[in-house]
């Protein structure tokens, strides 16, 4: 993988970059739609690509449990299995183990958990196994296993989790063994504490990661803390490597964080909100079930160029949503993804013109 | 609307035809996917068209209740509302009133019923109103209000329902007033009774309908009765008008009934089965959740050229179906519609070659 810093804005920390992978190049800043189980929810891969998605994220934890990394490897890897030939980033499963699995038990070696399926079969993720799983999936960008502290945890606990995470990341990188096909990112943890973020960033800068993620945000903390931690941490990261803010987010989050020098974002929000009848609009989130849309023959957003806005009215989509028609979800998913893609494209254009 | 009988098979009653409407021409025999609420379930209009669908059916009863024919008229008609520029056939709502609505009360004038929505508001369908509703929808082919007797009804009841239906059809046709934009079909009723079917067909032949439907089949009767009634009734209909077997059906039903001289079919089955993880295969229906598909990297059907079969494996679609991913429904809907489209295309080719 090769990252080129195309332009740094003269007005802020905002950057325009180019990330080249074996599955194609990605212009940054970029928003990555999430395909948790090997499918961006409610869309065919063609529909996802048509919205301008350059890379998607998929979840190691979910794919490990169902259908299993062995099966995906036998299918020829995740790209072939899901019919997506652009880049894929896989997370490490750390966040999901700690938020979704049952009976997590952390040891120095890794984390034991019980599957929510299969009658609670016991599994264990180690830093090395998580690398092996992602190698089986064949993603373009891999992430190391980390411990995700709750944002409400005491500082001592966050510090303890961080040190274990740093040890795991070093082990994972050694196990990974650099190669020309897959790239490996580090994850900066440390919760809401600037000194811990600094300790984390300094340690990881000493290791040869292809990019750096900021984890442990967008986990329920106040928005002001998200911005503070993202800005503080981004400034600690090497300028010649891509920076990825995990699990973020909403249009305003992207607008706010790009000037901090963030290059990559992912979130389940555009797809999840669509399944809850909610779409992005210039003034914020709107729910299509609102009565005011009942006889409104305008599109979801007048200025939007997405397929849904070009061909369908609010009245139609509301009718479908009321009747729980799947097409309502499809159309709002298309709109929400396109909205974030257009937003990042617009931000990139402004960066290149030193407008932000 | 213009119907041209292109070729009649030398070996059976099977016919190849061309049905020309203001929204385009339809090669028959044809299968019409159903878009009950103004959307073929789980597909964008483009995906429906890509499967080779030439015309869809939509339901007057459902659209009358939600979102209302007035709203659709204000939107510019159903084609524009749902972004579908090929032909649309709308049914009369008769079947749905009798099978779905509450507290139906039939009078000489029409049928009163209570909506299952809106706290049970009282509505009344008359033959004239149902024409007006379909005119508001702007469908290419309209159907008259009919009384749908249960297939278990006594013959006297079926005869009584038939005579009321014939009266309603005559009233509807008079109210319709022939025009160049919309076409009006008659519906032959009479249950499983050949003398009633004959009475019905003879009466309707005397009226100037653009085509003739066979109703009151595919309502739970034994398959042998479906075939007997379809064959008997088709032979009573004018050869220069299209013949439409309502609510049919499965691949084997189409194969069986095309040689009787049926030109048009519709059924919710391909879309409904897909939502129940079931797909058409040469040996019959298959359920993708069957364990045998778990590690099967072959497509749903080896010989199928649909988008789902070209790009995805059974293992992948089963994985999606297990996880209740919407994409599983999308892919199986695509396959099932394409399967029936390919079947009718193949039947047409065989008719033109006098092979069936």
CSV table of C-alpha atoms in Angstrom, one decimal, chain A residues 46-246:
chain,number,residue,atom,x,y,z
A,46,UNK,CA,-22.9,-2.4,-7.8
A,47,UNK,CA,-25.3,0.0,-6.0
A,48,UNK,CA,-22.6,0.6,-3.3
A,49,UNK,CA,-20.0,1.3,-6.0
A,50,UNK,CA,-22.4,3.6,-7.9
A,51,UNK,CA,-22.7,5.8,-4.9
A,52,UNK,CA,-19.0,6.5,-5.2
A,53,UNK,CA,-17.9,4.3,-2.3
A,54,UNK,CA,-14.1,3.7,-2.8
A,55,UNK,CA,-13.6,1.2,0.0
A,56,UNK,CA,-15.8,-0.6,2.5
A,57,UNK,CA,-15.2,-1.9,6.0
A,58,UNK,CA,-16.1,-5.4,7.1
A,59,UNK,CA,-16.1,-6.9,10.5
A,60,UNK,CA,-13.7,-9.7,11.5
A,61,UNK,CA,-15.6,-10.6,14.6
A,62,UNK,CA,-18.9,-11.1,12.7
A,63,UNK,CA,-17.3,-13.0,9.8
A,64,UNK,CA,-15.3,-15.2,12.1
A,65,UNK,CA,-18.5,-16.3,13.8
A,66,UNK,CA,-20.6,-16.5,10.7
A,67,UNK,CA,-19.8,-17.9,8.1
A,68,UNK,CA,-16.3,-18.4,9.4
A,69,UNK,CA,-12.9,-17.3,8.0
A,70,UNK,CA,-12.1,-20.8,6.7
A,71,UNK,CA,-15.2,-20.8,4.5
A,72,UNK,CA,-14.4,-17.4,3.1
A,73,UNK,CA,-10.8,-18.5,2.4
A,74,UNK,CA,-12.2,-21.5,0.6
A,75,UNK,CA,-14.4,-19.2,-1.4
A,76,UNK,CA,-11.3,-17.3,-2.6
A,77,UNK,CA,-11.3,-14.5,0.0
A,78,UNK,CA,-13.8,-11.9,1.0
A,79,UNK,CA,-13.6,-9.9,-2.2
A,80,UNK,CA,-14.6,-12.8,-4.3
A,81,UNK,CA,-17.1,-14.2,-1.7
A,82,UNK,CA,-19.1,-10.9,-1.7
A,83,UNK,CA,-18.4,-9.8,-5.3
A,84,UNK,CA,-16.6,-6.5,-4.4
A,85,UNK,CA,-13.4,-5.8,-6.2
A,86,UNK,CA,-12.5,-2.5,-4.6
A,87,UNK,CA,-10.5,-2.2,-1.4
A,88,UNK,CA,-11.7,-3.7,1.9
A,89,UNK,CA,-10.6,-2.7,5.4
A,90,UNK,CA,-11.3,-5.2,8.1
A,91,UNK,CA,-11.4,-4.3,11.8
A,92,UNK,CA,-9.8,-6.5,14.4
A,93,UNK,CA,-13.0,-7.6,16.2
A,94,UNK,CA,-11.7,-6.0,19.4
A,95,UNK,CA,-14.5,-3.5,19.7
A,96,UNK,CA,-17.2,-6.1,18.9
A,97,UNK,CA,-15.8,-8.7,21.3
A,98,UNK,CA,-16.1,-6.2,24.1
A,99,UNK,CA,-19.4,-4.8,23.1
A,100,UNK,CA,-21.3,-7.8,21.7
A,101,UNK,CA,-19.8,-11.1,22.9
A,102,UNK,CA,-20.7,-12.7,26.2
A,103,UNK,CA,-18.5,-13.4,29.2
A,104,UNK,CA,-15.3,-11.7,27.9
A,105,UNK,CA,-12.2,-12.7,29.8
A,106,UNK,CA,-9.0,-10.7,29.1
A,107,UNK,CA,-5.7,-12.3,29.8
A,108,UNK,CA,-2.2,-11.2,28.8
A,109,UNK,CA,-2.5,-13.6,25.9
A,110,UNK,CA,-5.8,-12.5,24.4
A,111,UNK,CA,-9.5,-12.4,25.0
A,112,UNK,CA,-11.8,-15.3,25.6
A,113,UNK,CA,-15.5,-15.0,24.8
A,114,UNK,CA,-18.6,-16.9,24.1
A,115,UNK,CA,-20.4,-16.7,20.8
A,116,UNK,CA,-23.9,-15.3,20.9
A,117,UNK,CA,-24.7,-18.1,18.4
A,118,UNK,CA,-24.0,-21.9,18.4
A,119,UNK,CA,-25.1,-22.3,22.0
A,120,UNK,CA,-22.3,-20.1,23.3
A,121,UNK,CA,-19.3,-21.9,22.0
A,122,UNK,CA,-16.1,-20.6,23.6
A,123,UNK,CA,-13.6,-18.7,21.4
A,124,UNK,CA,-10.3,-17.0,22.0
A,125,UNK,CA,-8.9,-14.0,20.0
A,126,UNK,CA,-5.2,-13.5,20.3
A,127,UNK,CA,-3.3,-10.7,18.5
A,128,UNK,CA,-1.8,-13.4,16.2
A,129,UNK,CA,-5.1,-15.2,15.5
A,130,UNK,CA,-6.8,-12.0,14.5
A,131,UNK,CA,-4.0,-11.3,12.0
A,132,UNK,CA,-4.4,-14.8,10.6
A,133,UNK,CA,-8.2,-14.4,10.3
A,134,UNK,CA,-7.8,-11.2,8.4
A,135,UNK,CA,-5.2,-12.8,6.2
A,136,UNK,CA,-7.8,-15.5,5.4
A,137,UNK,CA,-10.4,-12.8,4.6
A,138,UNK,CA,-7.8,-11.2,2.3
A,139,UNK,CA,-8.6,-7.6,3.2
A,140,UNK,CA,-6.5,-4.8,1.9
A,141,UNK,CA,-6.1,-3.0,5.3
A,142,UNK,CA,-6.0,-5.0,8.5
A,143,UNK,CA,-6.3,-3.8,12.1
A,144,UNK,CA,-4.7,-5.2,15.3
A,145,UNK,CA,-6.6,-6.6,18.2
A,146,UNK,CA,-7.2,-4.0,20.9
A,147,UNK,CA,-8.9,-3.6,24.2
A,148,UNK,CA,-11.7,-1.2,24.1
A,149,UNK,CA,-12.3,0.5,27.5
A,150,UNK,CA,-15.7,1.9,28.2
A,151,UNK,CA,-15.5,5.7,28.0
A,152,UNK,CA,-16.7,5.8,31.6
A,153,UNK,CA,-13.8,3.6,32.8
A,154,UNK,CA,-11.4,5.0,35.5
A,155,UNK,CA,-8.2,6.4,34.2
A,156,UNK,CA,-6.2,3.5,35.8
A,157,UNK,CA,-8.3,1.0,34.0
A,158,UNK,CA,-7.9,2.9,30.7
A,159,UNK,CA,-4.1,3.0,31.2
A,160,UNK,CA,-4.0,-0.7,32.0
A,161,UNK,CA,-6.0,-1.6,28.9
A,162,UNK,CA,-3.8,0.7,26.8
A,163,UNK,CA,-0.6,-1.0,27.9
A,164,UNK,CA,-2.0,-4.4,27.1
A,165,UNK,CA,-3.2,-3.1,23.7
A,166,UNK,CA,0.2,-1.7,22.9
A,167,UNK,CA,1.8,-5.1,23.7
A,168,UNK,CA,-0.8,-6.8,21.5
A,169,UNK,CA,-0.2,-4.4,18.6
A,170,UNK,CA,3.5,-5.1,18.7
A,171,UNK,CA,2.9,-8.8,18.8
A,172,UNK,CA,0.4,-8.5,15.9
A,173,UNK,CA,2.7,-6.5,13.8
A,174,UNK,CA,5.5,-9.0,14.3
A,175,UNK,CA,3.2,-11.8,13.4
A,176,UNK,CA,1.8,-9.9,10.4
A,177,UNK,CA,5.2,-9.8,8.6
A,178,UNK,CA,5.2,-7.0,6.0
A,179,UNK,CA,4.0,-7.9,2.5
A,180,UNK,CA,3.0,-6.2,-0.7
A,181,UNK,CA,-0.6,-7.2,-0.6
A,182,UNK,CA,-2.1,-6.3,2.7
A,183,UNK,CA,-1.4,-3.2,4.9
A,184,UNK,CA,-1.5,-3.1,8.7
A,185,UNK,CA,-2.6,-0.1,10.7
A,186,UNK,CA,-2.0,0.7,14.3
A,187,UNK,CA,-4.7,1.9,16.7
A,188,UNK,CA,-4.1,4.7,19.1
A,189,UNK,CA,-6.1,4.1,22.3
A,190,UNK,CA,-6.1,6.0,25.6
A,191,UNK,CA,-9.6,7.1,26.1
A,192,UNK,CA,-10.3,10.7,26.9
A,193,UNK,CA,-6.9,11.2,28.5
A,194,UNK,CA,-4.4,13.3,26.5
A,195,UNK,CA,-1.3,11.9,28.3
A,196,UNK,CA,-2.4,8.3,27.5
A,197,UNK,CA,-3.1,9.2,23.9
A,198,UNK,CA,0.4,10.7,23.8
A,199,UNK,CA,2.0,7.6,25.3
A,200,UNK,CA,0.1,5.5,22.8
A,201,UNK,CA,0.9,7.6,19.8
A,202,UNK,CA,4.6,7.8,20.7
A,203,UNK,CA,4.9,4.0,21.2
A,204,UNK,CA,3.1,3.2,17.9
A,205,UNK,CA,5.1,5.8,15.9
A,206,UNK,CA,8.1,3.6,16.8
A,207,UNK,CA,6.5,0.6,15.0
A,208,UNK,CA,6.3,0.3,11.3
A,209,UNK,CA,2.5,0.6,10.7
A,210,UNK,CA,1.2,1.7,7.3
A,211,UNK,CA,-1.4,4.0,8.9
A,212,UNK,CA,-2.8,5.0,12.2
A,213,UNK,CA,-6.3,4.7,13.5
A,214,UNK,CA,-7.8,6.6,16.4
A,215,UNK,CA,-9.9,4.2,18.4
A,216,UNK,CA,-12.0,4.4,21.5
A,217,UNK,CA,-14.0,7.4,20.3
A,218,UNK,CA,-17.6,7.5,19.1
A,219,UNK,CA,-18.5,5.1,21.9
A,220,UNK,CA,-21.0,7.3,23.8
A,221,UNK,CA,-18.7,10.1,25.0
A,222,UNK,CA,-19.9,13.7,24.6
A,223,UNK,CA,-19.3,15.2,21.1
A,224,UNK,CA,-16.9,17.8,22.5
A,225,UNK,CA,-14.7,15.0,23.8
A,226,UNK,CA,-14.7,13.3,20.4
A,227,UNK,CA,-13.5,16.4,18.8
A,228,UNK,CA,-10.9,17.2,21.5
A,229,UNK,CA,-9.4,13.7,21.4
A,230,UNK,CA,-9.5,13.5,17.6
A,231,UNK,CA,-7.7,16.9,17.2
A,232,UNK,CA,-5.2,16.2,19.9
A,233,UNK,CA,-4.4,12.7,18.7
A,234,UNK,CA,-4.2,13.5,15.0
A,235,UNK,CA,-1.5,16.1,15.7
A,236,UNK,CA,0.6,13.3,17.3
A,237,UNK,CA,0.6,11.1,14.2
A,238,UNK,CA,3.2,10.9,11.5
A,239,UNK,CA,2.2,13.2,8.6
A,240,UNK,CA,3.2,10.8,5.9
A,241,UNK,CA,0.8,8.0,7.0
A,242,UNK,CA,-3.0,7.9,6.6
A,243,UNK,CA,-5.1,8.7,9.7
A,244,UNK,CA,-8.3,6.9,10.3
A,245,UNK,CA,-11.0,8.0,12.9
A,246,UNK,CA,-12.9,4.8,13.7
